[in-house]
Coordinates of C-alpha atoms and ligand atoms in Angstrom, one line a residue:
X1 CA 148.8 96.1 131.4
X2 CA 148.1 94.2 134.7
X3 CA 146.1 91.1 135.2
X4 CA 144.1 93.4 137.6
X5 CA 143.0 95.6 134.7
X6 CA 142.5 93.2 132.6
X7 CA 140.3 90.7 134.9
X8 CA 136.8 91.0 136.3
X9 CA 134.6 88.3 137.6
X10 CA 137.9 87.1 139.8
X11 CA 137.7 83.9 141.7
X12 CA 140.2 81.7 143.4
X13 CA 141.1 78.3 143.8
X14 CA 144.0 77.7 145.7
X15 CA 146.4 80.3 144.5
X16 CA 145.5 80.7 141.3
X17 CA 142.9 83.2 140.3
X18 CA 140.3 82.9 137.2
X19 CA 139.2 86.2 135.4
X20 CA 137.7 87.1 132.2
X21 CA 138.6 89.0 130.1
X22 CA 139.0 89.8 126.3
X23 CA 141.7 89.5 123.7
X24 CA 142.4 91.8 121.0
X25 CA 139.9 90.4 118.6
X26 CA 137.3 91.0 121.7
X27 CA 136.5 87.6 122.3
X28 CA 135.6 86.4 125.8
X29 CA 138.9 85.2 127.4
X30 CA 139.0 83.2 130.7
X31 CA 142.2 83.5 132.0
X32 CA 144.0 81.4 134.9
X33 CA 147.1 83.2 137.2
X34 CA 149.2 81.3 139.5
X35 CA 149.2 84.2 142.4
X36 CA 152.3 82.2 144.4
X37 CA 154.7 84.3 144.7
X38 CA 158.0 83.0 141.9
X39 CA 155.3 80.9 140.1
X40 CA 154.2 82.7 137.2
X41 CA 152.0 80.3 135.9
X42 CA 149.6 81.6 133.5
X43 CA 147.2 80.4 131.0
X44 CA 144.0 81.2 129.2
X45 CA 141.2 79.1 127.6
X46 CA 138.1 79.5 125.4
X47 CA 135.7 78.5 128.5
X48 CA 136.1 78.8 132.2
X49 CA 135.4 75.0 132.6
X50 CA 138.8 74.5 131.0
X51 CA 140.0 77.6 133.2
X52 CA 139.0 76.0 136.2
X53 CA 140.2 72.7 135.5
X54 CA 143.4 73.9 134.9
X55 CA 143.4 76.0 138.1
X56 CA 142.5 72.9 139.8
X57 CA 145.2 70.8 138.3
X58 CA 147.6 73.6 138.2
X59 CA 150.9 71.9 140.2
X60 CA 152.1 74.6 141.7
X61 CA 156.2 74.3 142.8
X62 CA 155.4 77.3 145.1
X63 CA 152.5 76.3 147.0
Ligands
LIG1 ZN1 151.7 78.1 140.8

């Protein structure tokens, strides 16, 4: 399954991307990818403050 499928409500900061989504249990997911290219950074969290503060954070050795 790719984060495209998975994701909706995509936004960006910097090169990472924040989506929602849902895990197998069906609760809410907000999920933060590291789009550089070699990064593979990836992470979720149970609200998308804590997404986006970790996209903002993220130190990416890419980018
Ligand atoms: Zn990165």
């Amino acid at each position: 399954m790719s984060a495209r499928d998975f994701f909706h409500s995509l936004s960006s900061i910097g090169p990472v991307q924040i989506g929602t989504g849902r895990d197998r249990q069906g609760r809410p997911r907000h999920v933060a990818v590291c789009t550089a290219e070699g990064c593979g950074w990836s992470s979720d969290y149970a609200s998308r403050a804590a997404a986006t503060l970790a996209a903002r954070t993220h130190r990416c050795r890419i980018a």
